[in-house]
PDB file of C-alpha atoms in Angstrom:
ATOM      1  CA  ASP A   9     -61.804  69.990 -62.968  1.00 62.00           C
ATOM      2  CA  GLY A  10     -65.597  67.963 -62.845  1.00 71.00           C
ATOM      3  CA  GLY A  11     -68.505  68.449 -60.612  1.00 93.00           C
ATOM      4  CA  ILE A  12     -72.316  69.747 -59.886  1.00 96.00           C
ATOM      5  CA  THR A  13     -72.656  73.390 -59.013  1.00 96.00           C
ATOM      6  CA  GLN A  14     -75.390  73.998 -57.081  1.00 97.00           C
ATOM      7  CA  SER A  15     -76.250  77.001 -56.463  1.00 96.00           C
ATOM      8  CA  PRO A  16     -77.274  79.214 -54.084  1.00 96.00           C
ATOM      9  CA  LYS A  17     -75.732  78.234 -50.920  1.00 95.00           C
ATOM     10  CA  TYR A  18     -78.349  79.435 -48.908  1.00 95.00           C
ATOM     11  CA  LEU A  19     -82.203  80.864 -49.488  1.00 94.00           C
ATOM     12  CA  PHE A  20     -84.791  82.391 -48.374  1.00 92.00           C
ATOM     13  CA  ARG A  21     -88.721  82.042 -49.435  1.00 88.00           C
ATOM     14  CA  LYS A  22     -91.667  84.049 -48.575  1.00 88.00           C
ATOM     15  CA  GLU A  23     -94.416  83.395 -47.765  1.00 84.00           C
ATOM     16  CA  GLY A  24     -96.992  82.262 -50.971  1.00 86.00           C
ATOM     17  CA  GLN A  25     -93.170  83.453 -53.052  1.00 91.00           C
ATOM     18  CA  ASN A  26     -91.509  80.302 -55.698  1.00 94.00           C
ATOM     19  CA  VAL A  27     -88.114  79.435 -55.883  1.00 95.00           C
ATOM     20  CA  THR A  28     -85.875  78.417 -57.947  1.00 97.00           C
ATOM     21  CA  LEU A  29     -82.643  76.476 -56.955  1.00 97.00           C
ATOM     22  CA  SER A  30     -79.546  75.770 -60.073  1.00 98.00           C
ATOM     23  CA  CYS A  31     -77.909  72.568 -60.819  1.00 98.00           C
ATOM     24  CA  GLU A  32     -75.012  72.021 -62.859  1.00 98.00           C
ATOM     25  CA  GLN A  33     -73.063  69.297 -63.994  1.00 97.00           C
ATOM     26  CA  ASN A  34     -69.699  68.651 -65.919  1.00 96.00           C
ATOM     27  CA  LEU A  35     -69.824  64.756 -65.499  1.00 95.00           C
ATOM     28  CA  ASN A  36     -71.199  64.423 -69.245  1.00 94.00           C
ATOM     29  CA  HIS A  37     -74.180  62.641 -66.869  1.00 94.00           C
ATOM     30  CA  ASP A  38     -77.267  61.542 -68.695  1.00 94.00           C
ATOM     31  CA  ALA A  39     -79.473  61.411 -65.066  1.00 93.00           C
ATOM     32  CA  MET A  40     -79.626  63.832 -63.099  1.00 95.00           C
ATOM     33  CA  TYR A  41     -81.311  63.759 -59.146  1.00 94.00           C
ATOM     34  CA  TRP A  42     -82.945  65.372 -56.117  1.00 96.00           C
ATOM     35  CA  TYR A  43     -83.711  64.958 -52.782  1.00 96.00           C
ATOM     36  CA  ARG A  44     -84.451  66.693 -49.864  1.00 97.00           C
ATOM     37  CA  GLN A  45     -82.454  65.851 -46.267  1.00 95.00           C
ATOM     38  CA  ASP A  46     -84.118  66.397 -42.974  1.00 94.00           C
ATOM     39  CA  PRO A  47     -82.662  65.735 -39.534  1.00 87.00           C
ATOM     40  CA  GLY A  48     -82.816  62.857 -38.218  1.00 82.00           C
ATOM     41  CA  GLN A  49     -83.882  61.769 -41.949  1.00 85.00           C
ATOM     42  CA  GLY A  50     -82.575  60.125 -44.768  1.00 86.00           C
ATOM     43  CA  LEU A  51     -82.486  61.138 -48.066  1.00 92.00           C
ATOM     44  CA  ARG A  52     -85.950  61.168 -50.105  1.00 94.00           C
ATOM     45  CA  LEU A  53     -86.166  62.040 -53.623  1.00 93.00           C
ATOM     46  CA  ILE A  54     -87.916  64.587 -54.907  1.00 96.00           C
ATOM     47  CA  TYR A  55     -87.796  64.309 -58.698  1.00 96.00           C
ATOM     48  CA  TYR A  56     -84.547  62.522 -61.758  1.00 94.00           C
ATOM     49  CA  SER A  57     -84.253  62.628 -65.197  1.00 94.00           C
ATOM     50  CA  GLN A  58     -82.727  60.189 -67.070  1.00 92.00           C
ATOM     51  CA  ILE A  59     -82.542  62.057 -70.238  1.00 93.00           C
ATOM     52  CA  VAL A  60     -83.251  65.262 -71.434  1.00 95.00           C
ATOM     53  CA  ASN A  61     -86.854  66.686 -71.580  1.00 96.00           C
ATOM     54  CA  ASP A  62     -87.900  63.690 -69.633  1.00 95.00           C
ATOM     55  CA  PHE A  63     -88.497  63.489 -66.171  1.00 96.00           C
ATOM     56  CA  GLN A  64     -90.036  61.726 -63.289  1.00 94.00           C
ATOM     57  CA  LYS A  65     -91.618  61.783 -59.519  1.00 95.00           C
ATOM     58  CA  GLY A  66     -90.044  60.857 -56.960  1.00 93.00           C
ATOM     59  CA  ASP A  67     -91.108  60.079 -53.534  1.00 91.00           C
ATOM     60  CA  ILE A  68     -91.947  63.449 -52.262  1.00 95.00           C
ATOM     61  CA  ALA A  69     -92.925  65.137 -55.439  1.00 97.00           C
ATOM     62  CA  GLU A  70     -95.709  67.358 -54.176  1.00 96.00           C
ATOM     63  CA  GLY A  71     -95.574  70.773 -54.588  1.00 96.00           C
ATOM     64  CA  TYR A  72     -92.344  70.530 -56.404  1.00 97.00           C
ATOM     65  CA  SER A  73     -90.806  70.983 -60.505  1.00 98.00           C
ATOM     66  CA  VAL A  74     -87.730  70.278 -62.875  1.00 98.00           C
ATOM     67  CA  SER A  75     -86.884  71.494 -66.281  1.00 98.00           C
ATOM     68  CA  ARG A  76     -84.482  69.105 -67.961  1.00 98.00           C
ATOM     69  CA  GLU A  77     -83.942  71.102 -71.263  1.00 97.00           C
ATOM     70  CA  LYS A  78     -80.518  70.851 -71.261  1.00 97.00           C
ATOM     71  CA  LYS A  79     -78.506  67.839 -70.177  1.00 97.00           C
ATOM     72  CA  GLU A  80     -76.368  70.016 -67.927  1.00 97.00           C
ATOM     73  CA  SER A  81     -79.075  71.793 -65.976  1.00 98.00           C
ATOM     74  CA  PHE A  82     -81.488  70.453 -63.482  1.00 98.00           C
ATOM     75  CA  PRO A  83     -83.212  73.076 -61.841  1.00 98.00           C
ATOM     76  CA  LEU A  84     -85.912  72.735 -58.941  1.00 98.00           C
ATOM     77  CA  THR A  85     -88.433  74.983 -58.258  1.00 97.00           C
ATOM     78  CA  VAL A  86     -90.345  74.953 -55.247  1.00 96.00           C
ATOM     79  CA  THR A  87     -93.694  75.600 -54.842  1.00 94.00           C
ATOM     80  CA  SER A  88     -95.625  78.007 -52.391  1.00 90.00           C
ATOM     81  CA  ALA A  89     -97.741  74.618 -52.530  1.00 89.00           C
ATOM     82  CA  GLN A  90     -94.883  73.641 -50.526  1.00 90.00           C
ATOM     83  CA  LYS A  91     -95.855  73.985 -46.956  1.00 87.00           C
ATOM     84  CA  ASN A  92     -92.611  72.510 -45.461  1.00 91.00           C
ATOM     85  CA  PRO A  93     -90.021  73.687 -47.540  1.00 93.00           C
ATOM     86  CA  THR A  94     -87.006  74.499 -44.779  1.00 94.00           C
ATOM     87  CA  ALA A  95     -85.153  71.389 -45.882  1.00 96.00           C
ATOM     88  CA  PHE A  96     -81.534  70.615 -47.187  1.00 96.00           C
ATOM     89  CA  TYR A  97     -80.996  69.703 -51.386  1.00 97.00           C
ATOM     90  CA  LEU A  98     -79.077  67.925 -52.873  1.00 96.00           C
ATOM     91  CA  CYS A  99     -78.526  67.640 -56.394  1.00 96.00           C
ATOM     92  CA  ALA A 100     -76.455  64.646 -57.839  1.00 94.00           C
ATOM     93  CA  SER A 101     -75.960  62.510 -60.918  1.00 94.00           C
ATOM     94  CA  GLY A 102     -74.847  59.457 -62.485  1.00 91.00           C
ATOM     95  CA  PRO A 103     -74.298  57.174 -65.644  1.00 87.00           C
ATOM     96  CA  ARG A 104     -78.741  56.485 -66.287  1.00 83.00           C
ATOM     97  CA  GLY A 105     -79.387  53.395 -65.655  1.00 76.00           C
ATOM     98  CA  GLY A 106     -77.925  54.151 -61.805  1.00 70.00           C
ATOM     99  CA  GLY A 107     -76.077  50.946 -61.112  1.00 69.00           C
ATOM    100  CA  GLN A 108     -72.574  53.094 -60.145  1.00 74.00           C
ATOM    101  CA  PRO A 109     -72.411  56.051 -57.686  1.00 78.00           C
ATOM    102  CA  GLN A 110     -73.928  59.150 -58.044  1.00 85.00           C
ATOM    103  CA  HIS A 111     -71.984  61.982 -57.788  1.00 91.00           C
ATOM    104  CA  PHE A 112     -73.926  64.891 -55.744  1.00 93.00           C
ATOM    105  CA  GLY A 113     -73.132  68.594 -55.819  1.00 95.00           C
ATOM    106  CA  ASP A 114     -72.665  71.008 -51.850  1.00 94.00           C
ATOM    107  CA  GLY A 115     -76.536  71.685 -51.610  1.00 95.00           C
ATOM    108  CA  THR A 116     -78.558  74.462 -50.749  1.00 97.00           C
ATOM    109  CA  ARG A 117     -80.297  75.342 -47.383  1.00 96.00           C
ATOM    110  CA  LEU A 118     -83.812  77.150 -47.799  1.00 95.00           C
ATOM    111  CA  SER A 119     -85.390  78.335 -45.082  1.00 93.00           C
ATOM    112  CA  ILE A 120     -88.623  79.694 -45.004  1.00 87.00           C
ATOM    113  CA  LEU A 121     -88.978  83.664 -43.805  1.00 82.00           C
TER     114      LEU A 121
ATOM    115  CA  LYS B  27     -91.071  48.537 -49.836  1.00 85.00           C
ATOM    116  CA  GLN B  28     -87.237  48.522 -49.434  1.00 90.00           C
ATOM    117  CA  GLU B  29     -86.240  50.042 -46.249  1.00 93.00           C
ATOM    118  CA  VAL B  30     -82.821  50.913 -45.131  1.00 95.00           C
ATOM    119  CA  THR B  31     -82.214  51.589 -41.415  1.00 96.00           C
ATOM    120  CA  GLN B  32     -78.846  52.445 -40.062  1.00 97.00           C
ATOM    121  CA  ILE B  33     -77.426  52.458 -35.666  1.00 93.00           C
ATOM    122  CA  PRO B  34     -76.462  53.861 -33.942  1.00 93.00           C
ATOM    123  CA  ALA B  35     -77.387  57.548 -35.334  1.00 95.00           C
ATOM    124  CA  ALA B  36     -74.498  58.848 -33.967  1.00 96.00           C
ATOM    125  CA  LEU B  37     -71.014  56.975 -32.358  1.00 96.00           C
ATOM    126  CA  SER B  38     -68.147  58.824 -30.283  1.00 97.00           C
ATOM    127  CA  VAL B  39     -64.431  56.924 -30.177  1.00 96.00           C
ATOM    128  CA  PRO B  40     -60.965  57.378 -29.140  1.00 97.00           C
ATOM    129  CA  GLU B  41     -58.447  58.333 -31.968  1.00 97.00           C
ATOM    130  CA  GLY B  42     -57.034  55.391 -33.279  1.00 97.00           C
ATOM    131  CA  GLU B  43     -59.429  52.733 -32.846  1.00 97.00           C
ATOM    132  CA  ASN B  44     -61.180  50.156 -35.103  1.00 97.00           C
ATOM    133  CA  LEU B  45     -64.546  50.264 -36.281  1.00 96.00           C
ATOM    134  CA  VAL B  46     -67.991  48.844 -37.471  1.00 97.00           C
ATOM    135  CA  LEU B  47     -71.201  50.949 -38.692  1.00 97.00           C
ATOM    136  CA  ASN B  48     -73.941  49.131 -39.853  1.00 97.00           C
ATOM    137  CA  CYS B  49     -76.631  49.077 -42.050  1.00 98.00           C
ATOM    138  CA  SER B  50     -79.591  46.887 -42.044  1.00 98.00           C
ATOM    139  CA  PHE B  51     -82.161  46.473 -45.659  1.00 97.00           C
ATOM    140  CA  THR B  52     -85.700  44.811 -45.467  1.00 96.00           C
ATOM    141  CA  ASP B  53     -85.456  43.227 -48.852  1.00 92.00           C
ATOM    142  CA  SER B  54     -82.190  41.470 -50.162  1.00 90.00           C
ATOM    143  CA  ALA B  55     -83.431  41.852 -54.136  1.00 89.00           C
ATOM    144  CA  ILE B  56     -80.985  45.227 -54.884  1.00 90.00           C
ATOM    145  CA  TYR B  57     -78.598  46.019 -57.446  1.00 88.00           C
ATOM    146  CA  ASN B  58     -75.896  47.429 -54.667  1.00 91.00           C
ATOM    147  CA  LEU B  59     -75.047  48.888 -51.367  1.00 94.00           C
ATOM    148  CA  GLN B  60     -73.497  52.302 -51.181  1.00 94.00           C
ATOM    149  CA  TRP B  61     -71.787  54.218 -48.670  1.00 96.00           C
ATOM    150  CA  PHE B  62     -71.168  57.610 -48.112  1.00 96.00           C
ATOM    151  CA  ARG B  63     -69.775  60.231 -46.368  1.00 97.00           C
ATOM    152  CA  GLN B  64     -70.568  63.766 -45.539  1.00 95.00           C
ATOM    153  CA  ASP B  65     -69.401  66.663 -44.200  1.00 94.00           C
ATOM    154  CA  PRO B  66     -71.326  69.355 -41.890  1.00 89.00           C
ATOM    155  CA  GLY B  67     -73.804  71.391 -44.045  1.00 87.00           C
ATOM    156  CA  LYS B  68     -71.934  69.595 -47.569  1.00 89.00           C
ATOM    157  CA  GLY B  69     -73.022  67.232 -50.321  1.00 89.00           C
ATOM    158  CA  LEU B  70     -72.595  63.091 -50.308  1.00 92.00           C
ATOM    159  CA  THR B  71     -68.494  61.922 -51.350  1.00 93.00           C
ATOM    160  CA  SER B  72     -69.114  58.359 -52.291  1.00 93.00           C
ATOM    161  CA  LEU B  73     -67.001  56.518 -50.540  1.00 96.00           C
ATOM    162  CA  LEU B  74     -67.390  52.207 -51.408  1.00 95.00           C
ATOM    163  CA  LEU B  75     -70.499  50.548 -53.812  1.00 93.00           C
ATOM    164  CA  ILE B  76     -70.820  46.679 -52.897  1.00 93.00           C
ATOM    165  CA  GLN B  77     -72.159  44.870 -56.062  1.00 90.00           C
ATOM    166  CA  SER B  78     -74.893  42.921 -55.399  1.00 90.00           C
ATOM    167  CA  SER B  79     -72.901  40.064 -56.502  1.00 92.00           C
ATOM    168  CA  GLN B  80     -70.209  40.867 -54.085  1.00 93.00           C
ATOM    169  CA  ARG B  81     -69.035  39.967 -50.937  1.00 95.00           C
ATOM    170  CA  GLU B  82     -66.968  43.442 -49.784  1.00 96.00           C
ATOM    171  CA  GLN B  83     -65.205  46.505 -50.625  1.00 96.00           C
ATOM    172  CA  THR B  84     -61.776  47.716 -49.588  1.00 97.00           C
ATOM    173  CA  SER B  85     -60.044  51.746 -49.812  1.00 96.00           C
ATOM    174  CA  GLY B  86     -57.596  51.897 -47.734  1.00 97.00           C
ATOM    175  CA  ARG B  87     -58.724  51.231 -43.873  1.00 98.00           C
ATOM    176  CA  LEU B  88     -62.220  51.482 -44.781  1.00 98.00           C
ATOM    177  CA  ASN B  89     -63.663  48.063 -45.349  1.00 98.00           C
ATOM    178  CA  ALA B  90     -67.429  47.219 -46.665  1.00 97.00           C
ATOM    179  CA  SER B  91     -69.683  44.358 -46.762  1.00 97.00           C
ATOM    180  CA  LEU B  92     -72.199  42.903 -48.236  1.00 97.00           C
ATOM    181  CA  ASP B  93     -74.781  40.031 -46.564  1.00 96.00           C
ATOM    182  CA  LYS B  94     -77.690  40.283 -48.025  1.00 93.00           C
ATOM    183  CA  SER B  95     -78.908  37.062 -46.495  1.00 93.00           C
ATOM    184  CA  SER B  96     -79.243  38.829 -43.530  1.00 95.00           C
ATOM    185  CA  GLY B  97     -80.084  42.201 -44.996  1.00 96.00           C
ATOM    186  CA  ARG B  98     -77.274  43.953 -43.597  1.00 97.00           C
ATOM    187  CA  SER B  99     -74.050  45.719 -44.301  1.00 98.00           C
ATOM    188  CA  THR B 100     -71.159  46.808 -41.956  1.00 98.00           C
ATOM    189  CA  LEU B 101     -68.285  49.156 -42.840  1.00 98.00           C
ATOM    190  CA  TYR B 102     -65.574  49.266 -40.875  1.00 98.00           C
ATOM    191  CA  ILE B 103     -62.925  52.235 -40.115  1.00 98.00           C
ATOM    192  CA  ALA B 104     -59.609  51.109 -39.343  1.00 98.00           C
ATOM    193  CA  ALA B 105     -57.165  52.623 -37.118  1.00 98.00           C
ATOM    194  CA  SER B 106     -59.922  55.937 -37.236  1.00 97.00           C
ATOM    195  CA  GLN B 107     -58.740  59.730 -36.701  1.00 97.00           C
ATOM    196  CA  PRO B 108     -59.808  63.022 -36.069  1.00 96.00           C
ATOM    197  CA  GLY B 109     -60.541  63.877 -40.086  1.00 96.00           C
ATOM    198  CA  ASP B 110     -62.626  60.678 -40.376  1.00 97.00           C
ATOM    199  CA  SER B 111     -65.131  62.583 -37.878  1.00 98.00           C
ATOM    200  CA  ALA B 112     -68.560  63.059 -40.467  1.00 97.00           C
ATOM    201  CA  THR B 113     -72.105  61.907 -41.136  1.00 97.00           C
ATOM    202  CA  TYR B 114     -72.354  57.942 -42.631  1.00 98.00           C
ATOM    203  CA  LEU B 115     -75.214  57.481 -45.011  1.00 97.00           C
ATOM    204  CA  CYS B 116     -76.046  53.641 -46.773  1.00 97.00           C
ATOM    205  CA  ALA B 117     -78.337  53.462 -49.457  1.00 94.00           C
ATOM    206  CA  THR B 118     -79.223  50.497 -51.090  1.00 93.00           C
ATOM    207  CA  ASP B 119     -79.552  50.951 -55.312  1.00 86.00           C
ATOM    208  CA  SER B 120     -82.858  49.567 -56.491  1.00 74.00           C
ATOM    209  CA  ASN B 121     -84.860  49.235 -59.856  1.00 68.00           C
ATOM    210  CA  TYR B 122     -82.457  52.483 -59.915  1.00 66.00           C
ATOM    211  CA  GLN B 123     -82.861  54.190 -57.370  1.00 78.00           C
ATOM    212  CA  LEU B 124     -81.156  54.975 -54.403  1.00 88.00           C
ATOM    213  CA  ILE B 125     -83.195  54.349 -51.105  1.00 91.00           C
ATOM    214  CA  TRP B 126     -80.486  55.769 -48.223  1.00 94.00           C
ATOM    215  CA  GLY B 127     -80.802  54.846 -44.136  1.00 95.00           C
ATOM    216  CA  ALA B 128     -81.079  58.470 -41.817  1.00 95.00           C
ATOM    217  CA  GLY B 129     -77.402  57.424 -41.590  1.00 96.00           C
ATOM    218  CA  THR B 130     -74.514  57.859 -38.312  1.00 97.00           C
ATOM    219  CA  LYS B 131     -72.695  60.859 -37.587  1.00 97.00           C
ATOM    220  CA  LEU B 132     -69.261  59.993 -36.340  1.00 97.00           C
ATOM    221  CA  ILE B 133     -67.118  61.680 -33.475  1.00 97.00           C
ATOM    222  CA  ILE B 134     -63.417  61.100 -33.405  1.00 97.00           C
ATOM    223  CA  LYS B 135     -61.924  62.512 -30.000  1.00 96.00           C
ATOM    224  CA  PRO B 136     -58.180  63.339 -30.566  1.00 93.00           C
TER     225      PRO B 136
END
């Protein structure tokens, strides 16, 4: 079955540490997205990529980095510069250009140790 | 800048009732509006997508309407069931980016 796989499900970060969240899709979608979800707030876009080897900052990109070396993969690194990383992180994919429903992974919950 | 608001933040109703969830947006220049469902600790599942030229979409017991001029969308759930308990989010699609409401947490009591 096609879908999006995020790993790990839970992740703990020590102060000063970079951590990487994995997102893999086998839906043959060109576009991939990373969102952050905090309690009581809507999803906020961190980064998105419409095509391999290209990505754009979203509304809250500071303290995060991404790469898009393969169509199937869009890993997100939460760097030590992100001072408030505790949140639920969701990866999504969809056809390039938007306008169609995005498909979501089951998320990664990141906490600070 | 587009802002999307969902009221109420939480709703609890007895099983079997028909109910309406509300979504409002400030900028009517949207490509479409989407409704999603999120179960606790999970990702989102797309429910309905209404194109800007459409007035409504239906899927089973769900019906979503769109009124661009008033900046509102509603999600109607008929004959609610305990399995409908989840958080429902709406999002507008503007310039290929989704702008999200904070969601309505729905609890259906058996």
